[in-house]
Structures are given as structure tokens and as C-alpha cells.
Amino acid sequence: MKTDSVETLSKGAVGARFDKREQLIEVAVFLFLIGPSLVLSFFLLGQGNISFMLAAVSTILRDLSLLSLILFFLWRNKESTLLIGWTLRHVRTDILLGALLFAPMFFGAATLEQILKEIGLSVPSAPPTFLEPSRSTLDMLVALTLVTTVALTEETIFRGYLMLRFNAILGSSLWSVLLSAFIFSLGHGYEGTAGVVTVGAMGLVFGLVYAWRKSLVAPITMHFLQDFVSIVLLSPGVGK
């Protein structure tokens, strides 16, 4: 991540080097690429025949591939990575902010999911096994790699890149936050409808924090802590 001034981030943040039509085509191609995996997540509910290792490695490779594609788009368009929130300005402050915001978000999300469950939205009877690493050293190392990679890549994808493009196309920061959160939630169909709505709410929080800070550091910190607690610390498989 770069340490340039945040003022640079706001200048030409809509990608002035190419027009809205080109941006629309680019983001449509990108959504077409990620769409199948998002939809397939709804069919993973209740599936117990996918190992953690297979799911983790495939997720890491997929997310790194999508990140590479985004970086290629920026290079092709001669855009700075500052435009997708890759800046280390105020990095310590943003890490602390992300850590402080994590606790209320974590417990708020748990409360929301419980409310949604009580009003009839679905939740899996047990966490999918592909989210349950064992306590073996290899599984723990892969799990740590997974949660780190996912936090960095998914915040870059859903907050940094998609919010940049949606804001340029629609001319609305609010809609860019809402749409990115909605698309983000679709990749969690295996968590049931209650989980999808809850993840969407978390995506809104990530998006609002990013729009406020103009940096991905705080959302990445929050995302990392969320997945670290859920997958590494609280996963039932860790105690096996």
C-alpha cells in the first residue's frame, strides 16, 4: 500500500482517464467472472463432503486471481492504487480504529442473526465442515493464511474496486456502498438467509468505514478479526 496523501485519492477518483461506458463494461465483465462462485455458495448449505484444506486453498487462489485482475485493470487504465484505498496514511490510527469497531460489529452481527433466525430466516444447523480447520499445525497455518488473504483481497474487491466503479457509474456514494454490500453478501449463501442478511449488514459497516477513512486499513482489520475469531478461534473443528 502507498503512503501518498489522501488528497491524491480524491482527485480523479472516478477514473477520469476513461468514460462511464468503459467502466460499466469493465465492471460487468468482472461481475460476470465472480457471479458463478457467488451463486454456487447457496448450494453449499448442508454440504459436508468438502474438506477445509480444499476449500481454503481454492478460496485463496481465487481471491488472489481476482485481486490480480483488479490490479491489471488499474495498470491498464493508468490509475493509482490509491483509488482503491491502498494507502498507509494514518495506518496506526486506522488499525486501532478497526480493532475498536470490531467488538460492537461482532456482537451486533450476532444479535442481528439471532433476531433474523427467530423471525424465520434460515440458518445452517451446523457450521459447514469446509469452515472447520482441525488443530493440526498445517490446518492452523492454512487458516491464518486464509483469513489474512480474504480480508485483504475481499476488501479490495468489494470496497476498494466495486465502490470506485459504482460511484463513477452511478454518481452516488450511498448506492456504491449498498450495491457492494449486497454483492458481498451473495457469496455467503452457505450461511442461510439469516447469514446472508447479516453479512450484508457487515458489508455496509465496512463500506461506510471505508468511505469515511478513504483507506482500506480499518475495514481490512475488522474483516480479519471477524474471520479470525469465527474460523480460527471459535470453529468447532479446532477442538477436534
PDB file of C-alpha atoms in Angstrom:
ATOM      1  CA  MET A   1       0.000   0.000   0.000  1.00  0.00           C
ATOM      2  CA  LYS A   2       1.192   3.506  -0.753  1.00  0.00           C
ATOM      3  CA  THR A   3       1.734   6.299   1.758  1.00  0.00           C
ATOM      4  CA  ASP A   4       0.777   9.196  -0.536  1.00  0.00           C
ATOM      5  CA  SER A   5      -1.549  11.936   0.603  1.00  0.00           C
ATOM      6  CA  VAL A   6      -5.232  11.114   0.846  1.00  0.00           C
ATOM      7  CA  GLU A   7      -5.864  14.192  -1.253  1.00  0.00           C
ATOM      8  CA  THR A   8      -4.494  12.222  -4.197  1.00  0.00           C
ATOM      9  CA  LEU A   9      -7.219   9.660  -3.592  1.00  0.00           C
ATOM     10  CA  SER A  10      -9.990  12.131  -4.165  1.00  0.00           C
ATOM     11  CA  LYS A  11      -8.550  13.671  -7.313  1.00  0.00           C
ATOM     12  CA  GLY A  12      -9.955  11.934 -10.362  1.00  0.00           C
ATOM     13  CA  ALA A  13     -11.365   9.194  -8.125  1.00  0.00           C
ATOM     14  CA  VAL A  14     -13.945   8.327 -10.735  1.00  0.00           C
ATOM     15  CA  GLY A  15     -11.319   7.197 -13.197  1.00  0.00           C
ATOM     16  CA  ALA A  16     -11.275  10.233 -15.445  1.00  0.00           C
ATOM     17  CA  ARG A  17      -8.992   8.552 -17.995  1.00  0.00           C
ATOM     18  CA  PHE A  18     -11.854   6.515 -19.400  1.00  0.00           C
ATOM     19  CA  ASP A  19     -15.596   7.122 -19.670  1.00  0.00           C
ATOM     20  CA  LYS A  20     -18.578   5.629 -17.855  1.00  0.00           C
ATOM     21  CA  ARG A  21     -19.380   3.234 -20.692  1.00  0.00           C
ATOM     22  CA  GLU A  22     -15.915   1.692 -20.496  1.00  0.00           C
ATOM     23  CA  GLN A  23     -16.156   1.469 -16.712  1.00  0.00           C
ATOM     24  CA  LEU A  24     -19.577  -0.177 -16.983  1.00  0.00           C
ATOM     25  CA  ILE A  25     -18.233  -2.770 -19.416  1.00  0.00           C
ATOM     26  CA  GLU A  26     -15.227  -3.439 -17.204  1.00  0.00           C
ATOM     27  CA  VAL A  27     -17.255  -3.928 -14.023  1.00  0.00           C
ATOM     28  CA  ALA A  28     -19.817  -6.051 -15.910  1.00  0.00           C
ATOM     29  CA  VAL A  29     -17.032  -8.377 -17.040  1.00  0.00           C
ATOM     30  CA  PHE A  30     -15.694  -8.534 -13.501  1.00  0.00           C
ATOM     31  CA  LEU A  31     -19.124  -9.343 -12.034  1.00  0.00           C
ATOM     32  CA  PHE A  32     -19.629 -11.985 -14.716  1.00  0.00           C
ATOM     33  CA  LEU A  33     -16.411 -13.647 -13.568  1.00  0.00           C
ATOM     34  CA  ILE A  34     -17.288 -13.656  -9.863  1.00  0.00           C
ATOM     35  CA  GLY A  35     -21.010 -14.296 -10.327  1.00  0.00           C
ATOM     36  CA  PRO A  36     -20.896 -18.112 -10.615  1.00  0.00           C
ATOM     37  CA  SER A  37     -18.957 -18.555  -7.374  1.00  0.00           C
ATOM     38  CA  LEU A  38     -21.367 -16.225  -5.565  1.00  0.00           C
ATOM     39  CA  VAL A  39     -24.395 -18.163  -6.768  1.00  0.00           C
ATOM     40  CA  LEU A  40     -22.807 -21.531  -6.009  1.00  0.00           C
ATOM     41  CA  SER A  41     -22.394 -20.523  -2.365  1.00  0.00           C
ATOM     42  CA  PHE A  42     -26.155 -21.024  -1.908  1.00  0.00           C
ATOM     43  CA  PHE A  43     -25.819 -24.664  -2.934  1.00  0.00           C
ATOM     44  CA  LEU A  44     -23.098 -25.389  -0.390  1.00  0.00           C
ATOM     45  CA  LEU A  45     -25.532 -25.209   2.527  1.00  0.00           C
ATOM     46  CA  GLY A  46     -25.506 -28.540   4.293  1.00  0.00           C
ATOM     47  CA  GLN A  47     -22.718 -29.973   2.173  1.00  0.00           C
ATOM     48  CA  GLY A  48     -20.298 -31.931   4.340  1.00  0.00           C
ATOM     49  CA  ASN A  49     -18.080 -33.529   1.754  1.00  0.00           C
ATOM     50  CA  ILE A  50     -15.774 -30.573   1.124  1.00  0.00           C
ATOM     51  CA  SER A  51     -12.605 -30.566   3.195  1.00  0.00           C
ATOM     52  CA  PHE A  52     -11.335 -27.429   4.891  1.00  0.00           C
ATOM     53  CA  MET A  53      -7.998 -27.689   3.091  1.00  0.00           C
ATOM     54  CA  LEU A  54      -9.593 -27.878  -0.361  1.00  0.00           C
ATOM     55  CA  ALA A  55     -11.968 -25.014   0.343  1.00  0.00           C
ATOM     56  CA  ALA A  56      -9.258 -22.843   1.881  1.00  0.00           C
ATOM     57  CA  VAL A  57      -6.681 -23.306  -0.862  1.00  0.00           C
ATOM     58  CA  SER A  58      -9.231 -22.792  -3.644  1.00  0.00           C
ATOM     59  CA  THR A  59     -10.553 -19.637  -1.930  1.00  0.00           C
ATOM     60  CA  ILE A  60      -7.043 -18.233  -1.506  1.00  0.00           C
ATOM     61  CA  LEU A  61      -6.174 -18.867  -5.159  1.00  0.00           C
ATOM     62  CA  ARG A  62      -9.495 -17.482  -6.404  1.00  0.00           C
ATOM     63  CA  ASP A  63      -9.226 -14.284  -4.378  1.00  0.00           C
ATOM     64  CA  LEU A  64      -5.608 -13.697  -5.360  1.00  0.00           C
ATOM     65  CA  SER A  65      -6.572 -14.187  -9.016  1.00  0.00           C
ATOM     66  CA  LEU A  66      -9.358 -11.596  -8.717  1.00  0.00           C
ATOM     67  CA  LEU A  67      -7.002  -9.195  -6.976  1.00  0.00           C
ATOM     68  CA  SER A  68      -4.507  -9.640  -9.828  1.00  0.00           C
ATOM     69  CA  LEU A  69      -7.254  -8.839 -12.321  1.00  0.00           C
ATOM     70  CA  ILE A  70      -8.142  -5.636 -10.463  1.00  0.00           C
ATOM     71  CA  LEU A  71      -4.505  -4.566 -10.385  1.00  0.00           C
ATOM     72  CA  PHE A  72      -4.319  -5.273 -14.129  1.00  0.00           C
ATOM     73  CA  PHE A  73      -7.387  -3.069 -14.732  1.00  0.00           C
ATOM     74  CA  LEU A  74      -5.789  -0.236 -12.763  1.00  0.00           C
ATOM     75  CA  TRP A  75      -2.494  -0.640 -14.644  1.00  0.00           C
ATOM     76  CA  ARG A  76      -4.260  -0.677 -17.988  1.00  0.00           C
ATOM     77  CA  ASN A  77      -6.259   2.450 -17.112  1.00  0.00           C
ATOM     78  CA  LYS A  78      -3.187   4.184 -15.642  1.00  0.00           C
ATOM     79  CA  GLU A  79      -4.961   4.570 -12.301  1.00  0.00           C
ATOM     80  CA  SER A  80      -3.242   4.733  -8.937  1.00  0.00           C
ATOM     81  CA  THR A  81      -3.847   2.021  -6.335  1.00  0.00           C
ATOM     82  CA  LEU A  82      -4.731   4.921  -4.028  1.00  0.00           C
ATOM     83  CA  LEU A  83      -8.093   4.923  -5.806  1.00  0.00           C
ATOM     84  CA  ILE A  84      -8.931   1.533  -4.272  1.00  0.00           C
ATOM     85  CA  GLY A  85      -7.871   2.542  -0.788  1.00  0.00           C
ATOM     86  CA  TRP A  86      -4.358   1.150  -0.828  1.00  0.00           C
ATOM     87  CA  THR A  87      -2.772   3.773   1.382  1.00  0.00           C
ATOM     88  CA  LEU A  88      -0.871   3.545   4.656  1.00  0.00           C
ATOM     89  CA  ARG A  89      -1.555   7.130   5.668  1.00  0.00           C
ATOM     90  CA  HIS A  90      -2.641   7.089   9.327  1.00  0.00           C
ATOM     91  CA  VAL A  91      -2.130   3.312   9.296  1.00  0.00           C
ATOM     92  CA  ARG A  92      -1.730   3.005  13.065  1.00  0.00           C
ATOM     93  CA  THR A  93      -4.833   5.059  13.712  1.00  0.00           C
ATOM     94  CA  ASP A  94      -6.838   3.004  11.219  1.00  0.00           C
ATOM     95  CA  ILE A  95      -5.662  -0.332  12.658  1.00  0.00           C
ATOM     96  CA  LEU A  96      -6.661   0.843  16.141  1.00  0.00           C
ATOM     97  CA  LEU A  97      -9.979   2.134  14.819  1.00  0.00           C
ATOM     98  CA  GLY A  98     -10.679  -1.187  13.101  1.00  0.00           C
ATOM     99  CA  ALA A  99      -9.852  -3.089  16.280  1.00  0.00           C
ATOM    100  CA  LEU A 100     -12.122  -0.848  18.366  1.00  0.00           C
ATOM    101  CA  LEU A 101     -15.010  -1.085  15.903  1.00  0.00           C
ATOM    102  CA  PHE A 102     -14.704  -4.852  15.641  1.00  0.00           C
ATOM    103  CA  ALA A 103     -16.228  -5.686  19.034  1.00  0.00           C
ATOM    104  CA  PRO A 104     -19.525  -3.772  18.562  1.00  0.00           C
ATOM    105  CA  MET A 105     -19.781  -5.050  14.979  1.00  0.00           C
ATOM    106  CA  PHE A 106     -19.151  -8.662  16.051  1.00  0.00           C
ATOM    107  CA  PHE A 107     -21.743  -8.672  18.810  1.00  0.00           C
ATOM    108  CA  GLY A 108     -24.153  -6.568  16.762  1.00  0.00           C
ATOM    109  CA  ALA A 109     -23.931  -9.062  13.888  1.00  0.00           C
ATOM    110  CA  ALA A 110     -24.518 -11.985  16.266  1.00  0.00           C
ATOM    111  CA  THR A 111     -27.575 -10.231  17.712  1.00  0.00           C
ATOM    112  CA  LEU A 112     -28.947  -9.415  14.270  1.00  0.00           C
ATOM    113  CA  GLU A 113     -28.510 -13.006  13.099  1.00  0.00           C
ATOM    114  CA  GLN A 114     -30.320 -14.304  16.186  1.00  0.00           C
ATOM    115  CA  ILE A 115     -33.228 -11.910  15.577  1.00  0.00           C
ATOM    116  CA  LEU A 116     -33.441 -12.951  11.932  1.00  0.00           C
ATOM    117  CA  LYS A 117     -33.411 -16.597  12.972  1.00  0.00           C
ATOM    118  CA  GLU A 118     -36.266 -16.005  15.417  1.00  0.00           C
ATOM    119  CA  ILE A 119     -38.429 -14.364  12.751  1.00  0.00           C
ATOM    120  CA  GLY A 120     -37.997 -17.353  10.447  1.00  0.00           C
ATOM    121  CA  LEU A 121     -34.960 -16.793   8.265  1.00  0.00           C
ATOM    122  CA  SER A 122     -32.861 -19.887   7.727  1.00  0.00           C
ATOM    123  CA  VAL A 123     -29.514 -20.726   9.306  1.00  0.00           C
ATOM    124  CA  PRO A 124     -27.474 -23.930   8.893  1.00  0.00           C
ATOM    125  CA  SER A 125     -27.990 -26.466  11.665  1.00  0.00           C
ATOM    126  CA  ALA A 126     -24.205 -26.731  11.989  1.00  0.00           C
ATOM    127  CA  PRO A 127     -21.277 -24.776  10.509  1.00  0.00           C
ATOM    128  CA  PRO A 128     -20.159 -26.198   7.138  1.00  0.00           C
ATOM    129  CA  THR A 129     -17.192 -28.527   7.583  1.00  0.00           C
ATOM    130  CA  PHE A 130     -15.202 -26.599   4.991  1.00  0.00           C
ATOM    131  CA  LEU A 131     -15.036 -23.755   7.527  1.00  0.00           C
ATOM    132  CA  GLU A 132     -13.702 -26.006  10.289  1.00  0.00           C
ATOM    133  CA  PRO A 133      -9.911 -26.356  10.415  1.00  0.00           C
ATOM    134  CA  SER A 134      -8.523 -29.003  12.725  1.00  0.00           C
ATOM    135  CA  ARG A 135      -5.945 -28.133  15.366  1.00  0.00           C
ATOM    136  CA  SER A 136      -3.099 -29.581  13.300  1.00  0.00           C
ATOM    137  CA  THR A 137      -0.218 -27.209  12.614  1.00  0.00           C
ATOM    138  CA  LEU A 138      -0.815 -27.354   8.857  1.00  0.00           C
ATOM    139  CA  ASP A 139      -4.511 -26.550   9.155  1.00  0.00           C
ATOM    140  CA  MET A 140      -3.768 -23.665  11.520  1.00  0.00           C
ATOM    141  CA  LEU A 141      -1.179 -22.204   9.144  1.00  0.00           C
ATOM    142  CA  VAL A 142      -3.577 -22.514   6.211  1.00  0.00           C
ATOM    143  CA  ALA A 143      -6.388 -20.993   8.283  1.00  0.00           C
ATOM    144  CA  LEU A 144      -4.238 -17.995   9.192  1.00  0.00           C
ATOM    145  CA  THR A 145      -3.224 -17.589   5.546  1.00  0.00           C
ATOM    146  CA  LEU A 146      -6.874 -17.850   4.540  1.00  0.00           C
ATOM    147  CA  VAL A 147      -8.240 -15.198   6.908  1.00  0.00           C
ATOM    148  CA  THR A 148      -5.376 -12.816   6.076  1.00  0.00           C
ATOM    149  CA  THR A 149      -5.769 -13.259   2.319  1.00  0.00           C
ATOM    150  CA  VAL A 150      -9.555 -12.996   2.414  1.00  0.00           C
ATOM    151  CA  ALA A 151      -9.504  -9.808   4.500  1.00  0.00           C
ATOM    152  CA  LEU A 152      -7.069  -8.084   2.131  1.00  0.00           C
ATOM    153  CA  THR A 153      -8.497  -9.303  -1.170  1.00  0.00           C
ATOM    154  CA  GLU A 154     -12.221  -9.106  -0.420  1.00  0.00           C
ATOM    155  CA  GLU A 155     -11.989  -5.595   0.994  1.00  0.00           C
ATOM    156  CA  THR A 156     -10.041  -4.583  -2.100  1.00  0.00           C
ATOM    157  CA  ILE A 157     -12.626  -6.255  -4.340  1.00  0.00           C
ATOM    158  CA  PHE A 158     -15.899  -5.252  -2.697  1.00  0.00           C
ATOM    159  CA  ARG A 159     -14.986  -1.959  -1.086  1.00  0.00           C
ATOM    160  CA  GLY A 160     -11.991  -0.576  -2.974  1.00  0.00           C
ATOM    161  CA  TYR A 161     -12.724  -1.638  -6.548  1.00  0.00           C
ATOM    162  CA  LEU A 162     -16.503  -2.062  -6.780  1.00  0.00           C
ATOM    163  CA  MET A 163     -17.273   1.070  -4.777  1.00  0.00           C
ATOM    164  CA  LEU A 164     -14.903   3.025  -7.025  1.00  0.00           C
ATOM    165  CA  ARG A 165     -16.607   1.801 -10.184  1.00  0.00           C
ATOM    166  CA  PHE A 166     -20.199   2.016  -8.878  1.00  0.00           C
ATOM    167  CA  ASN A 167     -19.599   5.553  -7.654  1.00  0.00           C
ATOM    168  CA  ALA A 168     -18.246   6.557 -11.069  1.00  0.00           C
ATOM    169  CA  ILE A 169     -21.097   4.900 -12.965  1.00  0.00           C
ATOM    170  CA  LEU A 170     -23.990   5.906 -10.695  1.00  0.00           C
ATOM    171  CA  GLY A 171     -22.596   9.112  -9.242  1.00  0.00           C
ATOM    172  CA  SER A 172     -23.741   8.102  -5.758  1.00  0.00           C
ATOM    173  CA  SER A 173     -21.560   7.115  -2.824  1.00  0.00           C
ATOM    174  CA  LEU A 174     -24.583   5.726  -1.000  1.00  0.00           C
ATOM    175  CA  TRP A 175     -25.545   3.400  -3.833  1.00  0.00           C
ATOM    176  CA  SER A 176     -21.943   2.288  -4.232  1.00  0.00           C
ATOM    177  CA  VAL A 177     -21.894   1.245  -0.548  1.00  0.00           C
ATOM    178  CA  LEU A 178     -25.272  -0.518  -0.796  1.00  0.00           C
ATOM    179  CA  LEU A 179     -24.503  -2.385  -4.022  1.00  0.00           C
ATOM    180  CA  SER A 180     -21.068  -3.521  -2.893  1.00  0.00           C
ATOM    181  CA  ALA A 181     -22.540  -4.797   0.389  1.00  0.00           C
ATOM    182  CA  PHE A 182     -25.314  -6.645  -1.469  1.00  0.00           C
ATOM    183  CA  ILE A 183     -22.898  -8.365  -3.850  1.00  0.00           C
ATOM    184  CA  PHE A 184     -20.591  -9.172  -0.926  1.00  0.00           C
ATOM    185  CA  SER A 185     -23.470 -10.869   0.910  1.00  0.00           C
ATOM    186  CA  LEU A 186     -24.280 -13.145  -2.040  1.00  0.00           C
ATOM    187  CA  GLY A 187     -21.032 -15.028  -1.569  1.00  0.00           C
ATOM    188  CA  HIS A 188     -22.239 -16.306   1.819  1.00  0.00           C
ATOM    189  CA  GLY A 189     -25.268 -18.307   0.773  1.00  0.00           C
ATOM    190  CA  TYR A 190     -23.963 -21.320   2.714  1.00  0.00           C
ATOM    191  CA  GLU A 191     -24.781 -19.372   5.907  1.00  0.00           C
ATOM    192  CA  GLY A 192     -28.513 -19.387   5.165  1.00  0.00           C
ATOM    193  CA  THR A 193     -30.727 -16.368   4.537  1.00  0.00           C
ATOM    194  CA  ALA A 194     -30.136 -15.011   8.041  1.00  0.00           C
ATOM    195  CA  GLY A 195     -26.402 -15.244   7.457  1.00  0.00           C
ATOM    196  CA  VAL A 196     -26.649 -13.546   4.063  1.00  0.00           C
ATOM    197  CA  VAL A 197     -28.541 -10.589   5.523  1.00  0.00           C
ATOM    198  CA  THR A 198     -26.132 -10.375   8.446  1.00  0.00           C
ATOM    199  CA  VAL A 199     -23.097 -10.419   6.148  1.00  0.00           C
ATOM    200  CA  GLY A 200     -24.767  -7.725   4.049  1.00  0.00           C
ATOM    201  CA  ALA A 201     -25.106  -5.573   7.172  1.00  0.00           C
ATOM    202  CA  MET A 202     -21.432  -6.140   7.944  1.00  0.00           C
ATOM    203  CA  GLY A 203     -20.608  -5.161   4.372  1.00  0.00           C
ATOM    204  CA  LEU A 204     -22.477  -1.894   4.938  1.00  0.00           C
ATOM    205  CA  VAL A 205     -20.339  -1.216   8.009  1.00  0.00           C
ATOM    206  CA  PHE A 206     -17.139  -1.995   6.095  1.00  0.00           C
ATOM    207  CA  GLY A 207     -18.256   0.264   3.245  1.00  0.00           C
ATOM    208  CA  LEU A 208     -19.196   3.181   5.486  1.00  0.00           C
ATOM    209  CA  VAL A 209     -15.898   2.965   7.372  1.00  0.00           C
ATOM    210  CA  TYR A 210     -14.014   2.869   4.073  1.00  0.00           C
ATOM    211  CA  ALA A 211     -15.964   5.839   2.698  1.00  0.00           C
ATOM    212  CA  TRP A 212     -15.132   7.730   5.892  1.00  0.00           C
ATOM    213  CA  ARG A 213     -11.437   6.873   6.166  1.00  0.00           C
ATOM    214  CA  LYS A 214     -10.588   6.716   2.443  1.00  0.00           C
ATOM    215  CA  SER A 215      -8.371   3.763   3.313  1.00  0.00           C
ATOM    216  CA  LEU A 216      -8.901   0.005   3.421  1.00  0.00           C
ATOM    217  CA  VAL A 217      -6.791  -0.463   6.545  1.00  0.00           C
ATOM    218  CA  ALA A 218      -9.646  -0.217   9.071  1.00  0.00           C
ATOM    219  CA  PRO A 219     -12.083  -2.430   7.066  1.00  0.00           C
ATOM    220  CA  ILE A 220      -9.313  -4.989   6.474  1.00  0.00           C
ATOM    221  CA  THR A 221      -8.574  -5.037  10.211  1.00  0.00           C
ATOM    222  CA  MET A 222     -12.262  -5.553  11.057  1.00  0.00           C
ATOM    223  CA  HIS A 223     -12.688  -8.229   8.380  1.00  0.00           C
ATOM    224  CA  PHE A 224      -9.556 -10.071   9.520  1.00  0.00           C
ATOM    225  CA  LEU A 225     -10.644 -10.097  13.161  1.00  0.00           C
ATOM    226  CA  GLN A 226     -14.141 -11.288  12.218  1.00  0.00           C
ATOM    227  CA  ASP A 227     -12.831 -14.253  10.244  1.00  0.00           C
ATOM    228  CA  PHE A 228     -10.024 -14.973  12.718  1.00  0.00           C
ATOM    229  CA  VAL A 229     -12.458 -15.254  15.606  1.00  0.00           C
ATOM    230  CA  SER A 230     -15.062 -17.217  13.622  1.00  0.00           C
ATOM    231  CA  ILE A 231     -12.772 -19.611  11.761  1.00  0.00           C
ATOM    232  CA  VAL A 232      -9.642 -19.888  13.903  1.00  0.00           C
ATOM    233  CA  LEU A 233     -10.770 -19.283  17.495  1.00  0.00           C
ATOM    234  CA  LEU A 234     -14.402 -20.395  17.614  1.00  0.00           C
ATOM    235  CA  SER A 235     -14.514 -23.079  14.931  1.00  0.00           C
ATOM    236  CA  PRO A 236     -15.772 -26.408  16.344  1.00  0.00           C
ATOM    237  CA  GLY A 237     -13.115 -28.194  14.317  1.00  0.00           C
ATOM    238  CA  VAL A 238     -10.287 -26.568  16.280  1.00  0.00           C
ATOM    239  CA  GLY A 239     -11.166 -28.590  19.322  1.00  0.00           C
ATOM    240  CA  LYS A 240     -11.173 -31.902  17.484  1.00  0.00           C
TER     241      LYS A 240
END
